[in-house]
CSV table of C-alpha atoms and ligand atoms in Angstrom, one decimal:
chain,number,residue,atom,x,y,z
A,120,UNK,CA,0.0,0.0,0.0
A,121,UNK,CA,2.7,2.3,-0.3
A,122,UNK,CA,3.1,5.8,-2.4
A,123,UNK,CA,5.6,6.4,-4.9
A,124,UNK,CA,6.5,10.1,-5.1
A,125,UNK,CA,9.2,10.4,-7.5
A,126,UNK,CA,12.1,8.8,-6.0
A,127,UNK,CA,10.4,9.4,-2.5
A,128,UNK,CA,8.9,5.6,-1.2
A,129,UNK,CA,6.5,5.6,1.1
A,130,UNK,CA,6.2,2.7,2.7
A,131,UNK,CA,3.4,3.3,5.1
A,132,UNK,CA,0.6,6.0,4.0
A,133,UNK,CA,0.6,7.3,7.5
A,134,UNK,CA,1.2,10.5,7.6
A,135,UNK,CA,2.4,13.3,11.0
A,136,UNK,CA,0.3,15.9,10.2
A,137,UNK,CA,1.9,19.3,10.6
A,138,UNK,CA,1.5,21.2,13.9
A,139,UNK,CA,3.2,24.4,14.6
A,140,UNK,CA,4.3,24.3,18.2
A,141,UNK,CA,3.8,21.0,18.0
A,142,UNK,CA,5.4,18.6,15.9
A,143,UNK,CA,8.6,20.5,16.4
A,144,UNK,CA,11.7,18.3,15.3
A,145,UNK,CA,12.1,16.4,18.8
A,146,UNK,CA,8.6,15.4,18.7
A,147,UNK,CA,9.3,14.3,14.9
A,148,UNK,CA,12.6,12.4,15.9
A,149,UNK,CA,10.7,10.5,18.9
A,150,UNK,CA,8.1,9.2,16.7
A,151,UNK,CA,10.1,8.1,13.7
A,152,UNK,CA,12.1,6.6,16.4
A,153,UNK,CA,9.0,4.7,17.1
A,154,UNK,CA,9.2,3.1,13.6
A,155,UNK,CA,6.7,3.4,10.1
A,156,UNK,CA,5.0,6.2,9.0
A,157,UNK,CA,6.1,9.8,7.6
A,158,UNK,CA,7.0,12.9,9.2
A,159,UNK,CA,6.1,16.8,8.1
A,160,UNK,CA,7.7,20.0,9.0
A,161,UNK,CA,5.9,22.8,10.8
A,162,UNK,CA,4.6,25.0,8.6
A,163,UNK,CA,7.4,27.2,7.5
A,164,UNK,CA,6.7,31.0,6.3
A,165,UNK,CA,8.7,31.5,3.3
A,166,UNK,CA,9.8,34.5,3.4
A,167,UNK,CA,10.8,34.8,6.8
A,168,UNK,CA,13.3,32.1,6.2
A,169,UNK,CA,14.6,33.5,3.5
A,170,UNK,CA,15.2,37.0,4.9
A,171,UNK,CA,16.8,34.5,8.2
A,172,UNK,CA,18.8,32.5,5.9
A,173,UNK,CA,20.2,35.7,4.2
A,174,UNK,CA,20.8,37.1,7.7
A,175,UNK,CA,22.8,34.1,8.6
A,176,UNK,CA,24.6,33.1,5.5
A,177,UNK,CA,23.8,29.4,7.0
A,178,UNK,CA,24.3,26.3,4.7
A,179,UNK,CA,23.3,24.2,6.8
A,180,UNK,CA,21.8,21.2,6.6
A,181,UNK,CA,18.7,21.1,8.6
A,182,UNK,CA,16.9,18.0,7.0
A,183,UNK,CA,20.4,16.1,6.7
A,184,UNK,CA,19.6,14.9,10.4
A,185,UNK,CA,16.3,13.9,10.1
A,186,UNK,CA,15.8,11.9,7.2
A,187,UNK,CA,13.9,11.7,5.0
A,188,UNK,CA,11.9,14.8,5.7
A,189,UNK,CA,8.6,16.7,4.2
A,190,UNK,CA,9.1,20.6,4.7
A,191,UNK,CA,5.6,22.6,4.6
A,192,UNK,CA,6.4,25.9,3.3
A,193,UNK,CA,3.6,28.6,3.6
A,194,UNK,CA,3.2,32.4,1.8
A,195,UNK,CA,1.2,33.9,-0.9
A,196,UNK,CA,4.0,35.3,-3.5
A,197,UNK,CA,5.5,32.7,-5.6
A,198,UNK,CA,8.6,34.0,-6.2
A,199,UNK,CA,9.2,33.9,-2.6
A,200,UNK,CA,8.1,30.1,-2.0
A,201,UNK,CA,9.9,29.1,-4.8
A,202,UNK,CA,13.3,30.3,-3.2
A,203,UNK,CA,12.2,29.0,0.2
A,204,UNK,CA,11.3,25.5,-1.7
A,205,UNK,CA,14.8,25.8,-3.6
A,206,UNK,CA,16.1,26.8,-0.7
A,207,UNK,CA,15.0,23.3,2.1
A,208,UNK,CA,15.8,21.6,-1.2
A,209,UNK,CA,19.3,22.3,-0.4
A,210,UNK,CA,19.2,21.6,3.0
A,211,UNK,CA,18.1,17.8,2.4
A,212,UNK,CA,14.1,18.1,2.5
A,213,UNK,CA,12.9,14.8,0.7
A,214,UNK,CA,9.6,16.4,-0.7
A,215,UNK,CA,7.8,20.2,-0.3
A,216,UNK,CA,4.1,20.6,1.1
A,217,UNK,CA,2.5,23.6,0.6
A,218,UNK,CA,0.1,25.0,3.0
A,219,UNK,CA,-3.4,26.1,2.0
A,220,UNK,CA,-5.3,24.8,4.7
A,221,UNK,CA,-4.4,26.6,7.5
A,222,UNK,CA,-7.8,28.8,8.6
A,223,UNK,CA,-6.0,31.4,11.1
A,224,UNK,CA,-6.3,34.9,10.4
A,225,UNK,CA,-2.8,36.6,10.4
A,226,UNK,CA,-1.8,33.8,7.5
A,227,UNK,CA,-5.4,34.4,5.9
A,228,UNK,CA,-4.9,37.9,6.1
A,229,UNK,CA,-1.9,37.7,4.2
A,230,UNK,CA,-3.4,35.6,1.2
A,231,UNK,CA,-1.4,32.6,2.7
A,232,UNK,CA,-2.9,29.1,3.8
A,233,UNK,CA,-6.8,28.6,3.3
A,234,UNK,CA,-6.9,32.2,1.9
A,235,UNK,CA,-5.5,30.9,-1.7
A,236,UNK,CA,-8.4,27.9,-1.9
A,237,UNK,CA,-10.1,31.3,-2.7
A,238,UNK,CA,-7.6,32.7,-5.1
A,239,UNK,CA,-7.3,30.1,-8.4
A,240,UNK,CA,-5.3,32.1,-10.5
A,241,UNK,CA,-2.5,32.9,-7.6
A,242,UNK,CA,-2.9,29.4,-6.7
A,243,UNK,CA,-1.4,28.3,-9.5
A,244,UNK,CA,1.0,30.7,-10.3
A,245,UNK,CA,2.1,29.6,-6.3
A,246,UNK,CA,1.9,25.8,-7.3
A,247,UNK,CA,3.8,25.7,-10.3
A,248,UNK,CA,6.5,28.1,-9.6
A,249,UNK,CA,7.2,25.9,-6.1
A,250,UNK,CA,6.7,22.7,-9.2
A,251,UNK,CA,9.4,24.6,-11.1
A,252,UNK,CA,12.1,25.8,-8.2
A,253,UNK,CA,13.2,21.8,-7.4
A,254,UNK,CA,13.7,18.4,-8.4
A,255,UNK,CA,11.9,17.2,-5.3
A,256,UNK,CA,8.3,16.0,-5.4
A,257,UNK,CA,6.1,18.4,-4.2
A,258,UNK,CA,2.8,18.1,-2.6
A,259,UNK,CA,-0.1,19.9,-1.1
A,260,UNK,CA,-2.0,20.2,1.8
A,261,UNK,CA,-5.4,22.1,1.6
A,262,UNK,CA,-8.9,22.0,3.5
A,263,UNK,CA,-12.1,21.5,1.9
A,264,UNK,CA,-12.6,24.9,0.8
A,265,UNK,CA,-13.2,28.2,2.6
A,266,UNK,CA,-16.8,27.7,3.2
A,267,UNK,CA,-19.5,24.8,2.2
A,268,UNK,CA,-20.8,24.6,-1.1
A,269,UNK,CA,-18.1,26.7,-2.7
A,270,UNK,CA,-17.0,23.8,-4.6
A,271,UNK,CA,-13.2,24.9,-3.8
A,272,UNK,CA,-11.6,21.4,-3.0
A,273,UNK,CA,-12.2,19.8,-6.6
A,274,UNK,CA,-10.6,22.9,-8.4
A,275,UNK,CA,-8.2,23.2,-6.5
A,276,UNK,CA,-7.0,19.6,-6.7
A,277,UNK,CA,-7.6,19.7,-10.2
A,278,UNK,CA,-5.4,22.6,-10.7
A,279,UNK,CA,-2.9,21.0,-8.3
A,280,UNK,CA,-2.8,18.3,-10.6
A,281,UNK,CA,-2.0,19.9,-13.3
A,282,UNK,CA,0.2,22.3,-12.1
A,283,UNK,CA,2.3,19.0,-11.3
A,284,UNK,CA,1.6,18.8,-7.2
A,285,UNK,CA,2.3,14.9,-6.6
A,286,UNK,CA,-0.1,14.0,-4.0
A,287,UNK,CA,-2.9,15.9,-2.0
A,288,UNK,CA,-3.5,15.5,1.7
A,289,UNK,CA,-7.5,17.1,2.2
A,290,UNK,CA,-8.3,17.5,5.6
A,291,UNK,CA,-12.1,17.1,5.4
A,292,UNK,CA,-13.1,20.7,7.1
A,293,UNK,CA,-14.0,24.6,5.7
A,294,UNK,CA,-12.1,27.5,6.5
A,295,UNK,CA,-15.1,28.5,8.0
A,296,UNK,CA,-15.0,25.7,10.6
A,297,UNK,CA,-11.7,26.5,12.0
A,298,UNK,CA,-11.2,23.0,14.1
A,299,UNK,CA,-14.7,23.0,14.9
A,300,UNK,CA,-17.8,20.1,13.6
A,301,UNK,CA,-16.4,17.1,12.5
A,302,UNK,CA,-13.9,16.0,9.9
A,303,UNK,CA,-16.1,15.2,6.9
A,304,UNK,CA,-14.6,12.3,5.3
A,305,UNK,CA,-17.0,11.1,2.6
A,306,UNK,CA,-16.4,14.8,0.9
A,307,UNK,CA,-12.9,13.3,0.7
A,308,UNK,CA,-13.9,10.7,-2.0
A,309,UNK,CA,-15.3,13.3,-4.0
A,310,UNK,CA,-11.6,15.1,-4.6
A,311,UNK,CA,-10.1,11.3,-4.9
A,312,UNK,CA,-12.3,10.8,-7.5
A,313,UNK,CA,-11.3,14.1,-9.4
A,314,UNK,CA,-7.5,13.3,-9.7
A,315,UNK,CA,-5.1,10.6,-10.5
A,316,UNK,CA,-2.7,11.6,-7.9
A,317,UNK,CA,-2.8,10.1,-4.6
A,318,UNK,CA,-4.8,11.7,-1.8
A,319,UNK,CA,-4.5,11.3,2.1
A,320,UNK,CA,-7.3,12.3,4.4
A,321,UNK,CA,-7.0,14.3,7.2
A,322,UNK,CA,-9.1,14.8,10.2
A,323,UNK,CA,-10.4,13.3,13.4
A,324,UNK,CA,-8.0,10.0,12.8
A,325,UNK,CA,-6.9,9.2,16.6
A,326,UNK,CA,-7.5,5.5,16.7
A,327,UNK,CA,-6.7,2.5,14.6
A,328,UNK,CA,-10.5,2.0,14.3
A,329,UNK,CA,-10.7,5.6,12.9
A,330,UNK,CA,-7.8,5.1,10.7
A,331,UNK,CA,-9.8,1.7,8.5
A,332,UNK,CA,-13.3,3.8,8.9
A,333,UNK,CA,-11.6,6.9,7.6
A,334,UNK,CA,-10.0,4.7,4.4
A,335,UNK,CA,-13.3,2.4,4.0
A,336,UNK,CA,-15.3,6.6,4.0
A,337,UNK,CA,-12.6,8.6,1.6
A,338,UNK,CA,-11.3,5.9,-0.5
A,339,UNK,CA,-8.1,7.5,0.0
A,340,UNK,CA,-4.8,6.4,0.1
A,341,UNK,CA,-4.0,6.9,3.0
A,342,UNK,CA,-4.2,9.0,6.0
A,343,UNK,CA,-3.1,12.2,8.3
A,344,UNK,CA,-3.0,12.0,12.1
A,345,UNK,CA,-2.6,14.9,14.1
A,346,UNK,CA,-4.1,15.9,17.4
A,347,UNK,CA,-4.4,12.1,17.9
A,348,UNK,CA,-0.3,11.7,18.0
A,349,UNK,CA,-0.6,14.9,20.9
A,350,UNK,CA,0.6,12.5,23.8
A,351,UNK,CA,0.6,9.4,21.9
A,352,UNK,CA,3.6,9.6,19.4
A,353,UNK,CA,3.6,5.6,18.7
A,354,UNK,CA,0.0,5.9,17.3
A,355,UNK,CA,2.1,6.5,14.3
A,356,UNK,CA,3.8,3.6,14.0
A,357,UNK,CA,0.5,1.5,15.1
A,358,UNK,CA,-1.6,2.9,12.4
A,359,UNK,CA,1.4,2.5,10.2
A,360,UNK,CA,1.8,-1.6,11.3
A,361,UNK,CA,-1.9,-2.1,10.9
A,362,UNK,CA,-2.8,-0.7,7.8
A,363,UNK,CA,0.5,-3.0,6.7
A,364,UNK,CA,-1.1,-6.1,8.9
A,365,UNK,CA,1.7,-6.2,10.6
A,366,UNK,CA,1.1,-6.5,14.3
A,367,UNK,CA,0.9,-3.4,15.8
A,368,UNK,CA,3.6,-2.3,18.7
A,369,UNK,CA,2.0,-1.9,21.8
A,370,UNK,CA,1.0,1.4,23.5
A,371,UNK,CA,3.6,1.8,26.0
A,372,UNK,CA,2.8,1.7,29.8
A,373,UNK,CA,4.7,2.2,33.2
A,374,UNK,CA,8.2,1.7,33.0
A,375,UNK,CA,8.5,2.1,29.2
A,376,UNK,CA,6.1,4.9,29.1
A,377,UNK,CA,8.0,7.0,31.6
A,378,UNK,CA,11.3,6.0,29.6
A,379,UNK,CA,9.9,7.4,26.1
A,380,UNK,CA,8.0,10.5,28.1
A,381,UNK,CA,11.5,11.3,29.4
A,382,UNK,CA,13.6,10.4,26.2
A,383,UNK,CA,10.7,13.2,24.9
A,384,UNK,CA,11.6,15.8,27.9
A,385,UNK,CA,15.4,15.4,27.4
A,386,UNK,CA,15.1,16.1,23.5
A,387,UNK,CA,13.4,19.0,24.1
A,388,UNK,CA,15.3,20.5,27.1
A,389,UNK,CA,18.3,19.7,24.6
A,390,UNK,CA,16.5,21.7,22.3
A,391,UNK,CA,15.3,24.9,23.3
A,392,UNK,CA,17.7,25.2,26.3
A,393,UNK,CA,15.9,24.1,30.3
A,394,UNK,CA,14.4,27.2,30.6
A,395,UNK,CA,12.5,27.5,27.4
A,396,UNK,CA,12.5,23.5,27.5
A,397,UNK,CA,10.8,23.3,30.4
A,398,UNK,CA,7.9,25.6,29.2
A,399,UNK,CA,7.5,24.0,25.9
A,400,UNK,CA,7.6,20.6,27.3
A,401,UNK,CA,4.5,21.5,29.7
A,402,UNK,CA,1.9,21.2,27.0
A,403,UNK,CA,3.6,17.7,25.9
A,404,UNK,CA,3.2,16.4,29.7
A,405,UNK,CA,-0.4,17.4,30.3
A,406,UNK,CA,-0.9,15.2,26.8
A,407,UNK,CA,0.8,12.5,28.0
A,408,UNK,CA,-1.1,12.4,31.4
A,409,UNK,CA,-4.4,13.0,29.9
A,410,UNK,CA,-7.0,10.3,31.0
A,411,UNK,CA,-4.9,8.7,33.5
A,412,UNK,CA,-5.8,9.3,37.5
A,413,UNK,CA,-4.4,12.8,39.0
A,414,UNK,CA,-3.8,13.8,35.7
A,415,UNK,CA,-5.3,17.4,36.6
A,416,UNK,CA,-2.9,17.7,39.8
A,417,UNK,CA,0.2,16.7,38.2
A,418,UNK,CA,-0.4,19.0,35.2
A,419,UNK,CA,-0.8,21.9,38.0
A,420,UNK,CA,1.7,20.8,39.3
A,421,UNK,CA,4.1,20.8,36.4
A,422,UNK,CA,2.8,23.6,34.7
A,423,UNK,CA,4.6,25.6,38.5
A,424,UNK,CA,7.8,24.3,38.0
A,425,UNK,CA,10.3,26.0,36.7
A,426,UNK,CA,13.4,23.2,37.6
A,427,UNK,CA,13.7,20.4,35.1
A,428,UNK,CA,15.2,18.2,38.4
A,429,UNK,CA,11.6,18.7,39.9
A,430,UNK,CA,9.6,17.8,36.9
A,431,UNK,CA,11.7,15.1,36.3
A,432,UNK,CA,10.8,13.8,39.8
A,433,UNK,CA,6.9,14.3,39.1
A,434,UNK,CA,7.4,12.6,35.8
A,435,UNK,CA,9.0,9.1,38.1
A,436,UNK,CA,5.8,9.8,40.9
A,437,UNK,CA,3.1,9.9,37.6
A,438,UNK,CA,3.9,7.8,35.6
A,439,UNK,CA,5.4,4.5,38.1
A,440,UNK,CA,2.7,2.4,39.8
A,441,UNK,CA,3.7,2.8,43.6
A,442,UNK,CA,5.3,-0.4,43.2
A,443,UNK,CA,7.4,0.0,40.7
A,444,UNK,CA,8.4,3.3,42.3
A,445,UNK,CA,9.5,1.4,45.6
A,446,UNK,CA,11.3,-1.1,42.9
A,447,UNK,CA,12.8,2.0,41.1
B,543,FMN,C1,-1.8,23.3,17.1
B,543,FMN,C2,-2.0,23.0,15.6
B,543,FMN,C3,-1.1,23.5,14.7
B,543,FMN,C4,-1.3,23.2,13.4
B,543,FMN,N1,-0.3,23.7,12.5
B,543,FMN,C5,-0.4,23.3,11.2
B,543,FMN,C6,0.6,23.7,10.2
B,543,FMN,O1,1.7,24.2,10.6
B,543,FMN,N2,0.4,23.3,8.9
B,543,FMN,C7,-0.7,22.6,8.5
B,543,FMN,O2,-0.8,22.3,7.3
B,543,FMN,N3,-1.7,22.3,9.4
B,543,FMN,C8,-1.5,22.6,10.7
B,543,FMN,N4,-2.5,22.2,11.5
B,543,FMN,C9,-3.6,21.4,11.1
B,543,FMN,C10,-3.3,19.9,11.2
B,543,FMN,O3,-2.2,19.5,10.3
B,543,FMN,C11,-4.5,19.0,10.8
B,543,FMN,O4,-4.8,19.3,9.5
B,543,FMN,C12,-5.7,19.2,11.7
B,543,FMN,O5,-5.3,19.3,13.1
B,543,FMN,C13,-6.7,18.1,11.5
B,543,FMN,O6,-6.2,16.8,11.8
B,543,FMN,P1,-6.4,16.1,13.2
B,543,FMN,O7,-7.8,16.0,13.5
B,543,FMN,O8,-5.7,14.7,13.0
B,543,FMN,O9,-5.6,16.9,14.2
B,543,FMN,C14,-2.4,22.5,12.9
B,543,FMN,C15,-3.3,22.0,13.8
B,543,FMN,C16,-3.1,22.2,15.2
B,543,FMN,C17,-4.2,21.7,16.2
């Protein structure tokens, strides 16, 4: 079942959707570490990385590490995404997704993200000057369209198409619905049915369950999990074993869970430095407590501490039985 994007295999059509703040590159690393599946950059604004790569005269290679790796770029000029595209292409990105989903209203304001499912004509001159810039494969993420009934998703993917975008990921809301509703995944089929490139469908896929109804609903080739991975980084690699019938690896719990939450905390204190570390690893804890006895208190409790020895300590208290504490 896997998706052939140039010279880009993709052995499991299960995709980490793109979250900024997120699915920053620690959170990436921990769940390819976790095995199967695909990984996505933040969203990247284009022409801020461009000014900061002019700024910094870097060479660097930022993907080199993290192999292989989609970059999302986002902006509304395509001059400017095509540098940024040429630009990641350079630094080792495996493929480029471009962003025309994203419904918030300082990237809409700009033309950028869900704003260009609006725009056709600038949609294309975006898509096939970002087509033109690099050798890669590049794809492109979108929403339904900007409100219902405007017919937006089958255009657009038809232009996409054309404009030579390999594969479409469509997560199944409006613009108009921000996050809110549910994902509708039968509107999916509609926009597989319209192109000949592969589609993924995005939205509301936390469990394995979810992942088959999603597929058996869309008819696409595969899916997009985001809020779903918040906490629980090996659903990756779970959705990515089942849809391949291999057995999936369990969820881990006590021992191994606290290993893999602190392998997580580490990364990130490694990062962004402890003190920023600590703060951006708060929102990753409460996750990871979520639905588990005291969960409230120890978030509280975390979300006071400014000392990565203390959390560390909660971490061991939360997330060992009492006997395997006493073991410990
Ligand atoms: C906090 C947050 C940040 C997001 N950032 C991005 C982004 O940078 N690029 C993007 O294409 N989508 C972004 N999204 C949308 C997700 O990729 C995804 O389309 C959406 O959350 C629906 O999938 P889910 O129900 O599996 O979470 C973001 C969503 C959330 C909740």
């Amino acid at each position: 079942m896997g998706i052939q994007l140039g010279s880009l295999t993709i052995e499991d059509p299960v995709f980490l959707a793109p979250m900024s703040g997120v699915t920053d590159r620690p959170f990436r690393r921990l769940v390819r570490s976790l095995g199967g599946g695909m990984v996505v950059s933040e969203m990247i604004a284009s022409g801020e990385m461009i000014r900061a790569a002019a700024r910094s005269r870097r060479t660097s290679t930022d993907c080199a590490a993290e192999q292989p790796l989609i970059v999302q770029l986002a902006g509304c000029d395509p001059e400017t995404m095509a540098a940024a595209a040429r630009l990641n292409a350079d630094r080792g990105a495996a493929a480029i997704d471009i962003n025309f989903g994203c419904p918030v209203k300082k990237v809409v304001g700009k033309l950028a993200g869900a704003a260009l499912m609006c725009d056709e004509t600038l949609a294309a001159r975006i898509l096939e000057a970002v087509v033109r810039a690099v050798d890669l494969p590049v794809t492109l993420k979108m929403r339904l369209g900007w409100e219902p009934g405007d017919g937006a998703a089958l255009r657009i993917a038809r232009i996409a198409e054309a404009a030579g975008i390999r594969m479409l990921t469509v997560h199944g809301r409006y613009r108009s619905q921000f996050y809110a509703g549910t994902a509708d995944w039968a509107a999916i089929r509609a926009v597989k049915a319209a192109v000949g490139i592969p589609v993924i469908a995005n939205g509301d896929v936390a469990t394995l369950a979810a992942v088959d109804r999603c597929l058996a609903v869309s008819g696409a080739d595969g899916v997009m999990i985001g809020r779903g991975a918040q906490g629980r980084p090996w659903l990756i690699a779970r959705a990515a074993a089942h849809l391949a019938g291999r057995p999936p690896p369990p969820a881990p719990e006590g021992a191994a869970l606290l290993a893999l939450v602190e392998r997580h905390y580490e990364a990130l204190l490694a990062e962004y430095g402890w003190e920023r570390g600590v703060r951006v690893a708060r929102k990753h804890l409460g996750w990871y407590a979520a639905g588990r006895p005291g969960a409230a208190g120890f978030r509280a409790a975390v979300n006071a501490l400014t000392e990565p020895d203390a959390v560390r300590q909660s971490l061991r208290r939360f997330f060992l039985s009492p006997t395997e504490t006493l073991a410990a």
